[in-house]
Coordinates of C-alpha atoms in Angstrom, one line a residue:
X149 CA -0.1 -0.1 -0.1
X150 CA 1.5 3.3 -1.0
X151 CA 0.8 6.6 0.9
X152 CA 0.3 9.8 -0.4
X153 CA 2.9 12.1 1.2
X154 CA 0.9 15.1 0.6
X155 CA -1.8 13.8 3.0
X156 CA 0.2 12.5 5.6
X157 CA -0.4 15.6 8.0
X158 CA -4.0 15.2 7.6
X159 CA -3.7 11.3 8.3
X160 CA -1.8 11.9 11.3
X161 CA -4.4 14.3 12.7
X162 CA -7.0 11.8 12.0
X163 CA -4.7 9.1 14.0
X164 CA -4.0 11.5 16.8
X165 CA -7.6 12.0 17.1
X166 CA -8.6 8.3 17.1
X167 CA -5.9 7.9 19.9
X168 CA -6.9 10.7 22.1
X169 CA -10.6 9.5 21.9
X170 CA -9.8 6.7 24.0
X171 CA -9.6 8.9 26.9
X172 CA -12.8 9.9 28.1
X173 CA -11.7 12.9 30.3
X174 CA -9.8 14.5 27.6
X175 CA -11.0 16.8 25.1
X176 CA -9.2 18.2 21.8
X177 CA -9.5 22.0 21.7
X178 CA -7.3 22.8 18.7
X179 CA -5.0 21.3 16.2
X180 CA -2.8 24.1 14.3
X181 CA -0.3 23.4 11.6
X182 CA 3.0 25.0 10.9
X183 CA 3.7 26.4 14.4
X184 CA 7.0 28.6 15.3
X185 CA 8.3 27.2 18.5
X186 CA 11.6 28.8 19.2
X187 CA 14.0 28.5 16.1
X188 CA 11.8 25.2 14.9
X189 CA 8.4 25.1 13.3
X190 CA 6.4 22.1 14.2
X191 CA 4.0 20.3 11.7
X192 CA 1.2 20.0 14.1
X193 CA 0.9 21.6 17.7
X194 CA -2.4 20.1 19.3
X195 CA -4.1 21.6 22.2
X196 CA -5.9 19.5 24.6
X197 CA -7.8 19.7 27.7
X198 CA -7.3 17.2 30.7
X199 CA -9.6 17.7 33.3
X200 CA -9.3 21.4 33.7
X201 CA -5.8 21.5 32.5
X202 CA -4.5 22.6 28.9
X203 CA -1.6 20.6 27.5
X204 CA 0.0 21.2 24.1
X205 CA 1.4 18.5 22.0
X206 CA 4.0 19.5 19.4
X207 CA 4.1 17.0 16.9
X208 CA 6.9 16.5 14.1
X209 CA 5.7 14.5 11.1
X210 CA 8.1 12.7 8.9
X211 CA 7.5 10.6 5.4
X212 CA 9.9 7.6 7.0
X213 CA 9.9 6.3 10.6
X214 CA 13.1 4.5 10.0
X215 CA 15.4 4.5 13.0
X216 CA 17.9 7.3 12.0
X217 CA 15.1 9.5 11.0
X218 CA 13.3 8.8 14.3
X219 CA 16.3 9.7 16.2
X220 CA 17.0 12.6 14.6
X221 CA 13.6 14.0 15.0
X222 CA 13.3 12.9 18.6
X223 CA 16.6 14.5 19.5
X224 CA 15.3 17.8 17.6
X225 CA 12.1 17.6 19.7
X226 CA 13.6 17.0 23.0
X227 CA 16.0 19.9 22.7
X228 CA 13.5 22.4 21.2
X229 CA 11.2 21.7 24.2
X230 CA 13.5 21.2 26.9
X231 CA 12.8 24.6 28.3
X232 CA 8.7 24.3 28.1
X233 CA 7.6 22.2 30.4
X234 CA 4.1 22.7 29.1
X235 CA 4.8 21.0 25.5
X236 CA 5.1 17.6 25.1
X237 CA 6.9 16.3 21.6
X238 CA 5.5 13.6 19.6
X239 CA 7.3 11.9 16.8
X240 CA 5.0 11.0 13.9
X241 CA 5.4 8.7 10.7
X242 CA 3.3 6.4 8.3
X243 CA 4.9 3.3 10.5
X244 CA 7.2 3.3 13.5
X245 CA 8.9 0.1 14.3
X246 CA 9.8 -1.0 17.5
X247 CA 13.2 0.0 17.3
X248 CA 12.2 3.6 16.3
X249 CA 9.6 3.3 19.3
X250 CA 12.5 2.3 21.5
X251 CA 14.4 5.7 20.6
X252 CA 11.3 7.9 21.2
X253 CA 11.0 6.5 24.6
X254 CA 14.8 6.7 25.3
X255 CA 14.2 10.6 24.5
X256 CA 11.1 10.7 26.5
X257 CA 9.0 11.9 23.6
X258 CA 5.6 10.3 22.3
X259 CA 5.2 8.6 18.9
X260 CA 2.1 7.9 16.7
X261 CA 1.7 6.3 13.2
X262 CA -0.9 5.3 10.9
X263 CA -0.7 1.8 11.7
X264 CA -2.3 2.5 15.1
X265 CA 0.9 2.2 16.9
X266 CA 1.3 4.8 19.6
X267 CA 2.8 6.1 23.0
X268 CA 1.6 9.2 24.4
X269 CA 2.4 9.9 28.2
X270 CA 1.8 13.3 29.8
X271 CA -0.2 14.4 32.9
X272 CA -2.6 11.6 33.9
X273 CA -2.7 10.4 30.4
X274 CA -1.2 7.2 29.4
X275 CA -2.0 5.6 26.0
X276 CA 0.0 2.7 24.4
X277 CA -0.6 0.4 21.5
X278 CA 2.0 -1.9 20.0
X279 CA 2.6 -4.5 17.4
X280 CA 0.5 -3.5 14.7
X281 CA 2.0 -4.3 11.2
X282 CA 3.4 -2.1 8.8
X283 CA 0.7 -1.4 6.1
X284 CA 3.1 0.8 4.2
X285 CA 5.8 -1.6 3.8
X286 CA 8.5 0.2 2.1
X287 CA 8.9 -2.5 -0.7
X288 CA 10.9 -0.7 -3.1
X289 CA 13.7 -0.2 -0.1
X290 CA 13.2 -4.1 0.5
X291 CA 13.6 -5.0 -3.4
X292 CA 16.8 -2.6 -3.3
X293 CA 18.1 -3.9 -0.1
X294 CA 17.8 -7.5 -0.9
X295 CA 18.4 -7.4 -4.7
X296 CA 20.9 -10.1 -5.9
X297 CA 23.9 -7.0 -6.5
X298 CA 23.1 -5.6 -2.9
X299 CA 22.8 -9.3 -1.4
X300 CA 26.5 -9.4 -2.3
X301 CA 27.1 -6.5 0.0
X302 CA 25.0 -8.2 2.4
X303 CA 27.2 -11.6 2.4
X304 CA 30.5 -10.0 2.8
X305 CA 29.3 -7.9 5.7
X306 CA 27.6 -10.8 7.6
X307 CA 30.6 -13.2 7.0
X308 CA 32.8 -11.2 9.3
X309 CA 30.7 -8.4 11.4
X310 CA 33.7 -7.4 13.1
X311 CA 35.7 -6.3 10.2
X312 CA 35.6 -2.6 9.3
X313 CA 35.3 -2.0 5.4
X314 CA 36.4 1.1 3.1
X315 CA 33.8 1.6 0.3
X316 CA 36.1 0.6 -2.4
X317 CA 37.4 -2.6 -0.8
X318 CA 33.9 -3.6 0.0
X319 CA 32.9 -3.3 -3.6
X320 CA 36.1 -5.1 -5.0
X321 CA 35.0 -7.9 -2.1
X322 CA 31.6 -8.0 -3.2
X323 CA 32.2 -7.7 -7.0
X324 CA 29.7 -4.9 -7.4
X325 CA 30.0 -1.0 -8.3
X326 CA 31.0 1.7 -6.0
X327 CA 27.3 3.1 -6.8
X328 CA 25.9 -0.3 -5.2
X329 CA 27.9 -0.2 -2.1
X330 CA 26.7 3.4 -1.4
X331 CA 23.0 2.5 -1.9
X332 CA 23.1 -0.6 0.6
X333 CA 25.4 1.7 3.0
X334 CA 22.3 4.3 2.9
X335 CA 19.7 1.9 3.2
X336 CA 21.4 0.4 6.0
X337 CA 22.3 3.4 7.8
X338 CA 18.6 4.5 7.9
X339 CA 18.0 1.2 9.6
X340 CA 21.0 2.2 12.0
X341 CA 22.6 -1.2 11.2
X342 CA 25.8 0.3 9.9
X343 CA 28.2 2.5 11.7
X344 CA 31.4 4.2 10.5
X345 CA 34.9 4.3 12.6
X346 CA 38.3 5.7 11.3
X347 CA 38.9 1.8 9.9
X348 CA 35.6 2.2 7.8
X349 CA 32.1 1.0 7.9
X350 CA 31.1 -1.6 10.4
X351 CA 28.0 -3.8 10.5
X352 CA 25.8 -3.1 13.7
X353 CA 23.4 -5.8 15.0
X354 CA 23.9 -8.6 12.3
X355 CA 21.4 -10.7 13.8
X356 CA 18.5 -8.3 13.0
X357 CA 19.8 -7.8 9.5
X358 CA 19.9 -11.4 8.7
X359 CA 16.5 -12.0 10.3
X360 CA 15.0 -9.0 8.0
X361 CA 17.0 -10.8 5.1
X362 CA 15.7 -14.3 5.7
X363 CA 12.0 -12.6 5.4
X364 CA 12.9 -11.3 1.9
X365 CA 14.9 -14.3 0.6
X366 CA 13.7 -17.5 -1.3
X367 CA 15.9 -20.2 -2.6
X368 CA 13.3 -20.7 -5.2
X369 CA 14.7 -17.8 -7.0
X370 CA 17.2 -20.3 -8.2
X371 CA 16.4 -22.6 -11.1
X372 CA 15.9 -26.3 -9.9
X373 CA 16.8 -29.3 -11.7
X374 CA 15.9 -32.5 -10.0
X375 CA 17.5 -36.0 -10.7
X376 CA 17.4 -39.4 -9.4
X377 CA 20.2 -41.9 -8.6
X378 CA 20.8 -45.1 -7.2
X379 CA 23.9 -44.0 -5.3
X380 CA 23.8 -43.0 -1.8
X381 CA 23.7 -39.6 -1.1
X382 CA 27.4 -39.6 0.5
X383 CA 28.4 -41.1 -2.8
X384 CA 26.6 -38.6 -5.3
X385 CA 27.9 -35.4 -3.1
X386 CA 31.3 -36.9 -3.4
X387 CA 31.1 -37.8 -7.0
X388 CA 29.8 -34.2 -7.6
X389 CA 32.8 -32.4 -6.0
X390 CA 35.2 -34.6 -7.9
X391 CA 33.5 -33.9 -11.1
X392 CA 33.0 -30.3 -10.9
X393 CA 36.5 -29.9 -9.6
X394 CA 37.7 -32.0 -12.6
X395 CA 35.6 -29.6 -15.2
X396 CA 36.7 -26.3 -13.5
X397 CA 32.9 -25.7 -12.4
X398 CA 32.1 -23.7 -9.4
X399 CA 29.7 -25.6 -7.0
X400 CA 28.7 -25.7 -3.5
X401 CA 26.4 -28.1 -1.4
X402 CA 23.6 -26.2 0.4
X403 CA 20.4 -27.1 2.1
X404 CA 20.3 -30.2 4.4
X405 CA 23.6 -31.2 2.5
X406 CA 25.3 -28.2 3.7
X407 CA 23.9 -28.4 7.2
X408 CA 25.0 -32.2 7.6
X409 CA 28.4 -30.5 7.4
X410 CA 28.1 -27.4 9.7
X411 CA 25.5 -28.6 12.4
X412 CA 24.2 -32.0 12.0
X413 CA 20.5 -32.0 13.4
X414 CA 18.3 -33.8 11.1
X415 CA 18.5 -36.9 8.7
X416 CA 18.2 -36.1 4.9
X417 CA 17.3 -37.9 1.9
X418 CA 18.1 -35.5 -1.0
X419 CA 21.4 -34.2 -2.0
X420 CA 21.4 -30.4 -3.0
X421 CA 24.0 -28.3 -4.7
X422 CA 24.6 -25.2 -6.4
X423 CA 26.1 -25.8 -9.9
X424 CA 27.0 -22.5 -11.7
X425 CA 26.9 -24.0 -15.3
X426 CA 26.8 -27.0 -17.5
X427 CA 24.1 -28.7 -15.2
X428 CA 23.1 -31.1 -17.9
X429 CA 26.7 -31.9 -18.7
X430 CA 27.2 -32.6 -15.2
X431 CA 24.1 -34.7 -14.8
X432 CA 25.3 -36.9 -17.4
X433 CA 28.9 -37.4 -16.0
X434 CA 27.1 -38.3 -12.7
X435 CA 24.6 -40.8 -14.7
X436 CA 21.7 -39.0 -12.9
X437 CA 18.1 -39.4 -14.5
X438 CA 16.0 -36.2 -14.5
X439 CA 12.5 -36.6 -12.9
X440 CA 9.5 -34.9 -12.0
X441 CA 8.9 -36.6 -8.7
X442 CA 10.9 -38.9 -6.4
X443 CA 13.9 -36.9 -6.7
X444 CA 17.0 -37.4 -4.6
X445 CA 19.4 -35.1 -6.1
X446 CA 18.7 -31.4 -6.8
X447 CA 21.0 -29.2 -8.9
X448 CA 20.2 -25.1 -8.1
X449 CA 21.2 -22.9 -10.9
X450 CA 22.1 -19.8 -9.2
X451 CA 20.1 -16.6 -9.6
X452 CA 23.0 -14.9 -9.1
X453 CA 26.7 -16.2 -8.3
X454 CA 26.8 -14.2 -5.2
X455 CA 25.3 -17.2 -3.7
X456 CA 28.7 -19.0 -4.0
X457 CA 30.6 -16.1 -1.8
X458 CA 32.4 -17.3 1.3
X459 CA 32.0 -20.9 0.5
X460 CA 34.3 -23.5 2.1
X461 CA 35.7 -26.7 1.9
X462 CA 34.9 -29.3 4.5
X463 CA 36.6 -32.5 4.0
X464 CA 37.4 -31.8 0.4
X465 CA 33.6 -31.0 -0.7
X466 CA 32.7 -27.1 -1.3
X467 CA 29.9 -26.1 1.0
X468 CA 28.1 -22.8 0.8
X469 CA 28.6 -20.3 3.4
X470 CA 26.9 -20.6 6.8
X471 CA 24.9 -17.5 6.0
X472 CA 23.7 -19.0 2.4
X473 CA 22.9 -22.6 3.7
X474 CA 21.0 -20.7 6.6
X475 CA 18.9 -18.5 4.3
X476 CA 18.2 -21.6 1.9
X477 CA 16.9 -23.9 4.7
X478 CA 14.4 -21.6 6.0
X479 CA 12.6 -22.0 2.8
X480 CA 12.7 -25.7 2.8
X481 CA 9.9 -28.3 4.2
X482 CA 10.9 -31.4 6.1
X483 CA 12.5 -29.7 9.3
X484 CA 14.2 -27.0 7.4
X485 CA 13.6 -24.4 10.1
X486 CA 15.1 -26.7 12.5
X487 CA 18.5 -27.2 10.8
X488 CA 18.3 -23.4 9.9
X489 CA 18.5 -22.9 13.7
X490 CA 21.1 -25.2 14.6
X491 CA 23.3 -23.6 11.9
X492 CA 22.4 -20.2 13.3
X493 CA 23.0 -21.0 17.0
X494 CA 26.2 -23.3 16.6
X495 CA 28.1 -21.7 13.8
X496 CA 27.0 -18.1 12.4
X497 CA 26.5 -16.7 16.2
X498 CA 29.6 -18.1 17.2
X499 CA 31.3 -16.6 14.5
X500 CA 30.2 -13.1 15.5

């Protein structure tokens, strides 16, 4: 759902009325726009009557409720109103995430969004509503942040979150343009998931980033080719490794095949691997029969070769990075989430 930015203030006023009407002893006296307070101009100033007392609410409205925007607005409100005890500051946006809400609480200001989330505490009034989902999901931002090229940057950052990166070095490592890194940098900074130091850019809260990525990732973007073989799973995985090495073809086991090497937690009956090219030739070399059902071997033609970044050798067989295997497993049936959680707990978090 797309919001018309020209009507945000009108919609915020409606949301404010709906929020305040929950208090039976409160009456809205007036709602004024573009009110000058000191050197600042507040988007809305609401005057409400609580019992026999008047209370003014200074509301700053933004088109985005991302944490960085919320922090800047909250700081500005707090500083502007610190000498006016009769004024209560409120940050408003189409959607305010729990992270942005916590920023407002820390700065001792209220917040309000168009999803129905709010926290207003002044005088005898305490109104709080949390947990409403974002009806204005910024799909364009999500598509940009988790696009194939941008995901290459995320893989590099998540592989070693403790490492600081210069933009040029990060672009070279991820094999993307400087502009792509700058775009990812901006999107992560808005989410307050990227900091900077003298040594360069440094990822913050990698766990939250990985969770959001997992919600916007789907291994089915790769092209699957399904086969059947009479060989055991271990035999076909070993033979695949030898054949790809012999042909100079990049590959990496993933899914349950990858989980079995990193953090064995469930039994599996299908080998799965990324194969970068010549899939039909590899299938022929390995005497695999392509089938529409009953497959016990799946080759994935990568939607982007970035999926092979960070792959490592385990007992002579190439395995996709723990982060990639984790993401792939989350979309798989048959205890995929359980296997993914084991990798997250036993491999990924320990490396962070």
